[in-house]
Structures are given as structure tokens and as C-alpha cells.
Amino acid sequence: MKLGEGKLGPAEYSIYGFSGASVRVSGKIDLPVTFGMYPLQKTILTTFMVVDIPFAYNAIIGRPALRDLEAVVSTPHLQLKFPTRTGIGEVRGQQMTARQCYVASLRGSNAPAENFTIGSEDPRERARTIRGEPTKELDSIPIDEDQPEKQVRISSLLKGTLRDRMISFLRANIDVLAWSAQDMPGIPPEMAVHRLNVNPTFKPVQQKKRNFAVERQTHIKAEVEKLLQAGFIREIRYPEWLSNVVMVKKTSGGWRACIDFTDLNRACPKDPYPLPRIDQLIDATSGHELLTFLDAFSSYNQIKMQEPDILKIAFITDQGVYCYTIMLFGLKNAGATY
């Protein structure tokens, strides 16, 4: 294309394939691409990431370009259609050319297909770099000089100015990070609360108190004290609905205290709120250079319960009867609210 490397913009990241092998990006460049034939054609500005590897294709059009083109793709028909000012434009593929490129990418054929540059290297013979687990590629960074125990973890593969900018950004926004339940102000009730739509034809159920071994009782007591200190529960009397604590063994060997809301959930109809589709999530993240995984600390617990429904999520222990003031993961429609 007779474009010098000086026209490439910076791109401080790598691309990972299905095999886990990483390919360093040489840079990125914005190029106008015209789809279709006159007068049914459309030109869009597309960002390409440039890599120096042998491949059966000169370029791959990704989701951001297809989104900007407003294209509809039919893989079985090797056809792409998109709206233009003068009608519906289309791009048709060639079955023979597509097959030649596919075979070349698998076998490393030296015979170039029409309009494509095919490398002679068999991709199966390349040295593959096995990606480590994310936990092994993270560096702990203190972001508060006065409290060095407050640390965040970022990728050890993040280098240069991008790493410095990320650390500076986290330090500037330390107020949105939480290291304990006391650091979470929660979502204001006027913005969102969780409601229980209990069927009035169901009779309230008070489960008979279960007895636990000494070890489990110790964990239940510690959990109750922790929840009281965080303000997630409060002591009540004379509840209509009453549930038991259920102790679940963690993979780490410890115990997790859960609440048996079987009877309460049975009295609540299912909220058919649709969860996001995977293709919607991919479309939402396409076109971005970085993806950050944020661990929402006790995320469900940041949503308050509607005051009249608080008494319905009561549970019994040897220490007393308590109810939650925040939404729990085990409630039937908590996912829809979240």
C-alpha cells in the first residue's frame, strides 16, 4: 500500500489467538475502506491493527467495522449486505477463493490465491507461547501512601506509559475502591431497591430451627458478628417468614453461611428479565484497546431491600433472629434487579 511505518500510531498491547500464542502489534492505522460497487457503495474509516506475521489474508474486518457499516452477514451465502444512500449494497465472496485461503492457512501452501498473499509457514509449526493463569501475571501495586495495605493488582504485561497512566488513574479514583464492607456506601434507596413480589395466597412459613455442630456454630457466630458490624443485618422479633442458615463448604476448606429461602422463593413469581446475550457483550466491548476486570465487592449487598420486605428475609441462629437490610444472592429475582 506504499504506507511508511511512520504513519502507524502506537499500540501498546498484544493480540492472543485461540492457541494462546501472543502476537505483538506493530501499530495501528485508520484507513478508509469502500464496500460495494458504485452507486451502491459505502466508505467508512476503519482502524486496523498491524501485525508482522505470515497469514492467508491481507486484512480481517472485525465487529467495529461491521457495526459502522450496519452490515448483515450471511456466512452460508458468502454475502454481506449494508444500507447506502441509493439502496442496499452488497459484497459477495467467492467459494473457490475462500476455500483456497482456508486450505492455505491450514497447510501453509505456497500457491497464492487470487487477491491474497499467503505465507509458506505452517501455523501449526510455530512456537506457541502458553498464556499463564491471570493470577500469575498480576503485580500488586499500593495506591495509598498512608495505607500501604490498600493495593490493587494489574497485569505484569502492562508496560511503559500505559502502565504509569493506569496506576495514576487508580490513585486518582481511590474513593470508588473498597477493601471492606465499611468502605461501601451502597446504592441510595431512591435510585434502586429490591422488592419481593410475594403471592398473597401463600401462607408464611417459619422453618424449624436446625442444630449445627460446634465448628459450624463458631463460623455462624463469626459471620453474624461481621454482618452486624457492616450493617447488613439487624435483630428483629416476631417475623412471619423465618428461614434457616445453611453452611456450605468452600473449596478453600472454610465455610460459607447461606440462607435457605426455598419457601420464600416458592411464593415469589419469576421475573423474566432477560440477561444480556453474549453477542451483545462482545459488540459493547469491540473497538476498545483494553479490557478491565473489576471485582464488584459484595455487589449484591450494595442494593438495599424495600423496607416492608425486610422482615420477610429473616433467619434464625443460636444468637437470635435477624433480618437482612440488603439484597441477597439467594433471593429468586435478585439477578433481575442487579
Short mmCIF file of C-alpha atoms in Angstrom, two decimals:
data_model
loop_
_atom_site.label_atom_id
_atom_site.label_comp_id
_atom_site.label_asym_id
_atom_site.label_seq_id
_atom_site.Cartn_x
_atom_site.Cartn_y
_atom_site.Cartn_z
CA MET A 1 0.00 0.00 0.00
CA LYS A 2 3.12 2.20 0.00
CA LEU A 3 2.47 3.44 3.53
CA GLY A 4 5.53 4.04 5.68
CA GLU A 5 5.82 2.80 9.25
CA GLY A 6 5.83 6.42 10.37
CA LYS A 7 2.08 6.53 9.69
CA LEU A 8 1.44 3.87 12.32
CA GLY A 9 0.06 5.01 15.64
CA PRO A 10 1.18 3.49 18.98
CA ALA A 11 -0.44 0.29 20.20
CA GLU A 12 0.98 -0.96 23.49
CA TYR A 13 -0.61 -4.37 23.65
CA SER A 14 -0.57 -7.85 22.13
CA ILE A 15 -3.14 -10.00 20.36
CA TYR A 16 -3.83 -13.52 21.65
CA GLY A 17 -5.07 -16.26 19.35
CA PHE A 18 -7.09 -19.37 20.12
CA SER A 19 -3.89 -21.30 20.80
CA GLY A 20 -2.83 -18.80 23.47
CA ALA A 21 0.12 -17.54 21.44
CA SER A 22 0.70 -13.79 21.64
CA VAL A 23 1.47 -11.54 18.65
CA ARG A 24 2.90 -8.10 19.24
CA VAL A 25 1.04 -5.31 17.48
CA SER A 26 3.38 -3.14 15.40
CA GLY A 27 0.94 -0.23 15.49
CA LYS A 28 -2.47 0.88 14.34
CA ILE A 29 -3.70 3.00 11.47
CA ASP A 30 -7.01 4.47 10.32
CA LEU A 31 -7.80 3.75 6.66
CA PRO A 32 -10.87 4.48 4.52
CA VAL A 33 -12.43 1.27 3.23
CA THR A 34 -15.03 1.21 0.46
CA PHE A 35 -17.53 -1.65 0.34
CA GLY A 36 -19.65 -2.48 -2.71
CA MET A 37 -19.76 -1.19 -6.28
CA TYR A 38 -20.87 2.24 -7.47
CA PRO A 39 -23.52 3.51 -6.94
CA LEU A 40 -24.38 1.01 -4.18
CA GLN A 41 -21.24 1.53 -2.12
CA LYS A 42 -20.26 2.91 1.25
CA THR A 43 -16.95 4.18 2.64
CA ILE A 44 -16.11 4.03 6.34
CA LEU A 45 -12.98 4.88 8.31
CA THR A 46 -11.66 1.67 9.87
CA THR A 47 -8.95 1.21 12.48
CA PHE A 48 -6.55 -1.62 11.63
CA MET A 49 -4.07 -3.24 13.99
CA VAL A 50 -0.91 -4.07 12.05
CA VAL A 51 0.96 -7.30 12.84
CA ASP A 52 4.01 -8.84 11.15
CA ILE A 53 3.02 -12.47 10.67
CA PRO A 54 2.50 -14.76 7.65
CA PHE A 55 -1.21 -15.19 7.10
CA ALA A 56 -3.63 -16.26 4.40
CA TYR A 57 -5.44 -12.91 4.45
CA ASN A 58 -4.22 -9.36 3.96
CA ALA A 59 -6.83 -7.91 6.30
CA ILE A 60 -9.64 -9.00 8.60
CA ILE A 61 -12.70 -6.83 9.09
CA GLY A 62 -13.88 -7.05 12.68
CA ARG A 63 -17.03 -6.21 14.59
CA PRO A 64 -16.36 -2.45 14.91
CA ALA A 65 -16.24 -2.06 11.11
CA LEU A 66 -19.32 -4.25 10.59
CA ARG A 67 -21.14 -2.16 13.18
CA ASP A 68 -20.19 1.13 11.48
CA LEU A 69 -21.16 -0.35 8.12
CA GLU A 70 -24.51 -1.50 9.58
CA ALA A 71 -23.87 -4.77 7.79
CA VAL A 72 -25.76 -8.06 7.84
CA VAL A 73 -23.53 -11.06 7.16
CA SER A 74 -24.61 -14.43 5.79
CA THR A 75 -21.81 -16.95 6.15
CA PRO A 76 -23.54 -19.79 4.19
CA HIS A 77 -24.11 -17.46 1.21
CA LEU A 78 -20.71 -15.70 1.48
CA GLN A 79 -22.60 -12.44 1.27
CA LEU A 80 -22.67 -9.14 3.14
CA LYS A 81 -25.41 -6.52 2.76
CA PHE A 82 -25.49 -2.96 4.07
CA PRO A 83 -27.58 0.21 3.60
CA THR A 84 -26.38 3.04 1.33
CA ARG A 85 -27.90 6.37 0.30
CA THR A 86 -29.06 4.87 -3.01
CA GLY A 87 -30.19 1.45 -1.83
CA ILE A 88 -28.87 -1.81 -0.42
CA GLY A 89 -25.24 -2.53 -1.25
CA GLU A 90 -23.71 -5.98 -1.18
CA VAL A 91 -20.37 -7.75 -1.22
CA ARG A 92 -20.21 -11.30 -2.50
CA GLY A 93 -17.45 -13.76 -1.73
CA GLN A 94 -16.07 -16.47 -4.00
CA GLN A 95 -16.37 -20.05 -2.84
CA MET A 96 -13.18 -21.17 -4.59
CA THR A 97 -11.07 -18.27 -3.30
CA ALA A 98 -12.39 -18.70 0.24
CA ARG A 99 -11.56 -22.41 0.16
CA GLN A 100 -8.05 -21.78 -1.20
CA CYS A 101 -7.33 -19.34 1.63
CA TYR A 102 -8.73 -21.74 4.20
CA VAL A 103 -6.65 -24.66 2.92
CA ALA A 104 -3.55 -22.45 2.70
CA SER A 105 -3.94 -21.30 6.29
CA LEU A 106 -4.09 -24.93 7.42
CA ARG A 107 -1.36 -26.42 5.23
CA GLY A 108 0.93 -23.45 4.68
CA SER A 109 0.55 -23.72 0.90
CA ASN A 110 2.94 -21.67 -1.28
CA ALA A 111 0.34 -21.26 -4.02
CA PRO A 112 -1.23 -17.81 -3.51
CA ALA A 113 -4.92 -17.46 -4.03
CA GLU A 114 -6.22 -14.63 -6.17
CA ASN A 115 -6.05 -11.21 -4.46
CA PHE A 116 -4.44 -12.70 -1.33
CA THR A 117 -0.91 -13.03 -0.03
CA ILE A 118 -0.35 -16.43 1.51
CA GLY A 119 2.63 -17.27 3.70
CA SER A 120 4.52 -20.54 3.36
CA GLU A 121 4.78 -21.15 7.09
CA ASP A 122 2.50 -23.72 8.63
CA PRO A 123 0.86 -22.02 11.63
CA ARG A 124 0.74 -25.37 13.42
CA GLU A 125 4.56 -25.45 13.41
CA ARG A 126 5.02 -22.08 15.08
CA ALA A 127 6.38 -21.94 18.58
CA ARG A 128 3.38 -21.33 20.77
CA THR A 129 3.58 -19.25 23.91
CA ILE A 130 1.28 -20.69 26.54
CA ARG A 131 -0.51 -17.97 28.45
CA GLY A 132 -0.26 -18.27 32.20
CA GLU A 133 -3.17 -18.01 34.53
CA PRO A 134 -4.21 -14.39 35.19
CA THR A 135 -3.33 -14.69 38.88
CA LYS A 136 0.28 -15.45 37.89
CA GLU A 137 0.55 -12.38 35.67
CA LEU A 138 -0.56 -9.76 38.19
CA ASP A 139 1.51 -7.25 40.14
CA SER A 140 0.28 -5.82 43.45
CA ILE A 141 0.51 -2.02 43.42
CA PRO A 142 -0.04 0.12 46.57
CA ILE A 143 -2.18 3.12 45.67
CA ASP A 144 -2.37 4.84 49.06
CA GLU A 145 0.88 6.05 50.60
CA ASP A 146 -0.68 6.42 54.05
CA GLN A 147 -2.19 2.91 53.94
CA PRO A 148 0.20 0.58 52.08
CA GLU A 149 -2.09 -2.39 52.71
CA LYS A 150 -4.52 -0.93 50.17
CA GLN A 151 -3.30 -2.48 46.95
CA VAL A 152 -4.67 -3.23 43.51
CA ARG A 153 -3.46 -5.83 41.02
CA ILE A 154 -2.67 -5.00 37.41
CA SER A 155 -1.23 -7.11 34.63
CA SER A 156 2.54 -7.59 34.66
CA LEU A 157 2.34 -7.49 30.85
CA LEU A 158 1.31 -3.83 31.03
CA LYS A 159 4.42 -1.78 30.30
CA GLY A 160 5.62 1.77 29.68
CA THR A 161 3.45 4.86 29.77
CA LEU A 162 0.24 2.83 29.66
CA ARG A 163 1.14 1.19 32.97
CA ASP A 164 2.01 4.57 34.55
CA ARG A 165 -1.26 6.08 33.34
CA MET A 166 -3.24 3.15 34.72
CA ILE A 167 -1.65 3.47 38.18
CA SER A 168 -2.19 7.24 38.20
CA PHE A 169 -5.81 6.75 37.20
CA LEU A 170 -6.43 4.27 40.03
CA ARG A 171 -4.79 6.54 42.61
CA ALA A 172 -6.88 9.48 41.45
CA ASN A 173 -10.08 7.43 41.85
CA ILE A 174 -9.27 5.61 45.07
CA ASP A 175 -12.58 6.77 46.57
CA VAL A 176 -14.54 4.27 44.43
CA LEU A 177 -12.50 1.27 45.61
CA ALA A 178 -13.41 -0.79 48.66
CA TRP A 179 -11.35 -3.08 50.86
CA SER A 180 -14.03 -3.83 53.44
CA ALA A 181 -17.79 -3.63 53.87
CA GLN A 182 -17.39 -0.36 55.76
CA ASP A 183 -15.95 1.23 52.60
CA MET A 184 -19.19 0.64 50.68
CA PRO A 185 -21.81 3.38 50.94
CA GLY A 186 -24.25 1.27 48.91
CA ILE A 187 -26.74 2.37 46.28
CA PRO A 188 -29.14 5.09 47.50
CA PRO A 189 -32.65 3.65 48.06
CA GLU A 190 -34.19 6.41 45.95
CA MET A 191 -32.18 5.08 43.00
CA ALA A 192 -32.85 1.35 43.35
CA VAL A 193 -34.21 -1.13 45.88
CA HIS A 194 -35.12 -4.80 45.69
CA ARG A 195 -38.76 -5.74 46.16
CA LEU A 196 -40.33 -9.09 46.95
CA ASN A 197 -43.49 -9.82 44.98
CA VAL A 198 -44.88 -12.41 47.38
CA ASN A 199 -48.05 -14.15 46.24
CA PRO A 200 -50.69 -13.31 48.92
CA THR A 201 -52.27 -16.75 48.52
CA PHE A 202 -49.15 -18.37 50.02
CA LYS A 203 -49.14 -18.85 53.77
CA PRO A 204 -45.97 -17.55 55.54
CA VAL A 205 -43.57 -20.34 56.51
CA GLN A 206 -41.47 -20.43 59.68
CA GLN A 207 -38.83 -23.11 59.33
CA LYS A 208 -37.97 -25.15 62.40
CA LYS A 209 -34.56 -24.24 63.78
CA ARG A 210 -31.75 -26.56 62.74
CA ASN A 211 -28.92 -27.57 65.05
CA PHE A 212 -25.29 -27.47 63.93
CA ALA A 213 -22.03 -28.95 65.12
CA VAL A 214 -19.71 -26.82 67.27
CA GLU A 215 -17.39 -25.99 64.36
CA ARG A 216 -20.23 -24.71 62.21
CA GLN A 217 -21.76 -22.81 65.11
CA THR A 218 -18.46 -20.97 65.56
CA HIS A 219 -18.48 -19.90 61.90
CA ILE A 220 -22.14 -18.84 62.08
CA LYS A 221 -21.47 -16.68 65.14
CA ALA A 222 -18.47 -15.03 63.48
CA GLU A 223 -20.50 -14.39 60.32
CA VAL A 224 -23.36 -12.82 62.30
CA GLU A 225 -20.97 -10.51 64.15
CA LYS A 226 -19.35 -9.47 60.87
CA LEU A 227 -22.72 -8.73 59.23
CA LEU A 228 -23.90 -6.76 62.27
CA GLN A 229 -20.74 -4.67 62.21
CA ALA A 230 -21.18 -3.98 58.50
CA GLY A 231 -24.83 -3.01 58.99
CA PHE A 232 -26.10 -5.72 56.62
CA ILE A 233 -28.41 -7.31 59.21
CA ARG A 234 -30.34 -6.26 62.28
CA GLU A 235 -32.09 -8.13 65.08
CA ILE A 236 -35.88 -8.45 64.91
CA ARG A 237 -38.76 -10.10 66.73
CA TYR A 238 -41.95 -11.89 65.66
CA PRO A 239 -41.22 -12.35 61.92
CA GLU A 240 -43.86 -14.04 59.74
CA TRP A 241 -41.32 -15.66 57.42
CA LEU A 242 -38.34 -17.39 59.01
CA SER A 243 -35.51 -19.30 57.33
CA ASN A 244 -32.54 -21.35 58.49
CA VAL A 245 -28.84 -20.89 57.95
CA VAL A 246 -27.17 -23.41 55.63
CA MET A 247 -23.42 -23.97 55.90
CA VAL A 248 -21.68 -24.68 52.58
CA LYS A 249 -18.13 -25.97 52.39
CA LYS A 250 -15.76 -23.77 50.37
CA THR A 251 -13.13 -25.18 48.03
CA SER A 252 -10.53 -23.49 50.24
CA GLY A 253 -11.67 -25.58 53.20
CA GLY A 254 -13.61 -22.87 55.03
CA TRP A 255 -17.35 -22.41 55.44
CA ARG A 256 -19.84 -20.10 53.76
CA ALA A 257 -23.06 -19.19 55.58
CA CYS A 258 -26.11 -19.16 53.28
CA ILE A 259 -29.82 -18.77 53.97
CA ASP A 260 -32.43 -21.35 52.94
CA PHE A 261 -35.00 -19.18 51.14
CA THR A 262 -36.69 -22.17 49.47
CA ASP A 263 -40.13 -21.48 50.95
CA LEU A 264 -39.95 -17.72 50.34
CA ASN A 265 -38.74 -18.12 46.76
CA ARG A 266 -41.54 -20.59 46.05
CA ALA A 267 -44.06 -17.87 46.97
CA CYS A 268 -42.49 -15.34 44.57
CA PRO A 269 -43.22 -15.50 40.81
CA LYS A 270 -40.20 -15.48 38.50
CA ASP A 271 -39.17 -12.15 36.97
CA PRO A 272 -38.44 -12.98 33.29
CA TYR A 273 -35.97 -10.13 32.87
CA PRO A 274 -33.64 -11.19 30.02
CA LEU A 275 -29.95 -11.43 30.82
CA PRO A 276 -27.52 -9.88 28.30
CA ARG A 277 -26.67 -12.04 25.30
CA ILE A 278 -23.03 -12.90 24.69
CA ASP A 279 -23.05 -11.23 21.26
CA GLN A 280 -24.33 -8.02 22.84
CA LEU A 281 -21.47 -8.09 25.35
CA ILE A 282 -18.92 -8.63 22.58
CA ASP A 283 -20.37 -5.80 20.49
CA ALA A 284 -20.24 -3.50 23.51
CA THR A 285 -16.53 -4.15 24.06
CA SER A 286 -15.42 -4.21 20.42
CA GLY A 287 -13.27 -1.33 19.27
CA HIS A 288 -11.61 -0.82 22.67
CA GLU A 289 -7.92 -1.48 23.27
CA LEU A 290 -8.11 -2.54 26.91
CA LEU A 291 -10.48 -4.63 28.99
CA THR A 292 -10.52 -4.22 32.76
CA PHE A 293 -12.00 -6.85 35.07
CA LEU A 294 -13.43 -5.16 38.15
CA ASP A 295 -14.34 -7.29 41.13
CA ALA A 296 -17.55 -5.76 42.42
CA PHE A 297 -17.01 -6.26 46.17
CA SER A 298 -20.20 -7.79 47.65
CA SER A 299 -22.03 -6.31 44.68
CA TYR A 300 -25.50 -7.65 45.51
CA ASN A 301 -25.14 -6.38 49.08
CA GLN A 302 -24.88 -2.79 47.84
CA ILE A 303 -28.57 -2.83 46.85
CA LYS A 304 -30.98 -2.13 49.70
CA MET A 305 -34.16 -4.07 50.40
CA GLN A 306 -37.52 -2.32 50.33
CA GLU A 307 -38.45 -1.62 53.94
CA PRO A 308 -41.74 -3.65 54.07
CA ASP A 309 -39.92 -6.71 52.65
CA ILE A 310 -37.05 -6.68 55.13
CA LEU A 311 -39.00 -8.68 57.71
CA LYS A 312 -39.61 -11.45 55.17
CA ILE A 313 -35.91 -12.33 54.81
CA ALA A 314 -35.40 -13.24 58.46
CA PHE A 315 -33.22 -16.11 59.63
CA ILE A 316 -32.67 -17.83 62.97
CA THR A 317 -29.44 -18.67 64.80
CA ASP A 318 -28.40 -19.56 68.33
CA GLN A 319 -27.60 -15.87 68.86
CA GLY A 320 -31.09 -14.69 67.90
CA VAL A 321 -33.33 -13.85 64.95
CA TYR A 322 -32.04 -11.41 62.37
CA CYS A 323 -33.13 -9.97 59.04
CA TYR A 324 -31.13 -8.59 56.15
CA THR A 325 -31.39 -4.96 55.12
CA ILE A 326 -29.65 -5.58 51.79
CA MET A 327 -30.40 -7.79 48.79
CA LEU A 328 -29.07 -11.34 48.89
CA PHE A 329 -27.79 -13.52 46.07
CA GLY A 330 -30.11 -16.35 47.07
CA LEU A 331 -33.35 -14.43 46.53
CA LYS A 332 -35.26 -15.56 43.46
CA ASN A 333 -35.28 -12.34 41.41
CA ALA A 334 -32.06 -10.80 42.72
CA GLY A 335 -30.38 -11.32 39.35
CA ALA A 336 -33.01 -9.29 37.52
CA THR A 337 -32.69 -6.42 39.99
CA TYR A 338 -28.90 -6.49 39.81
#
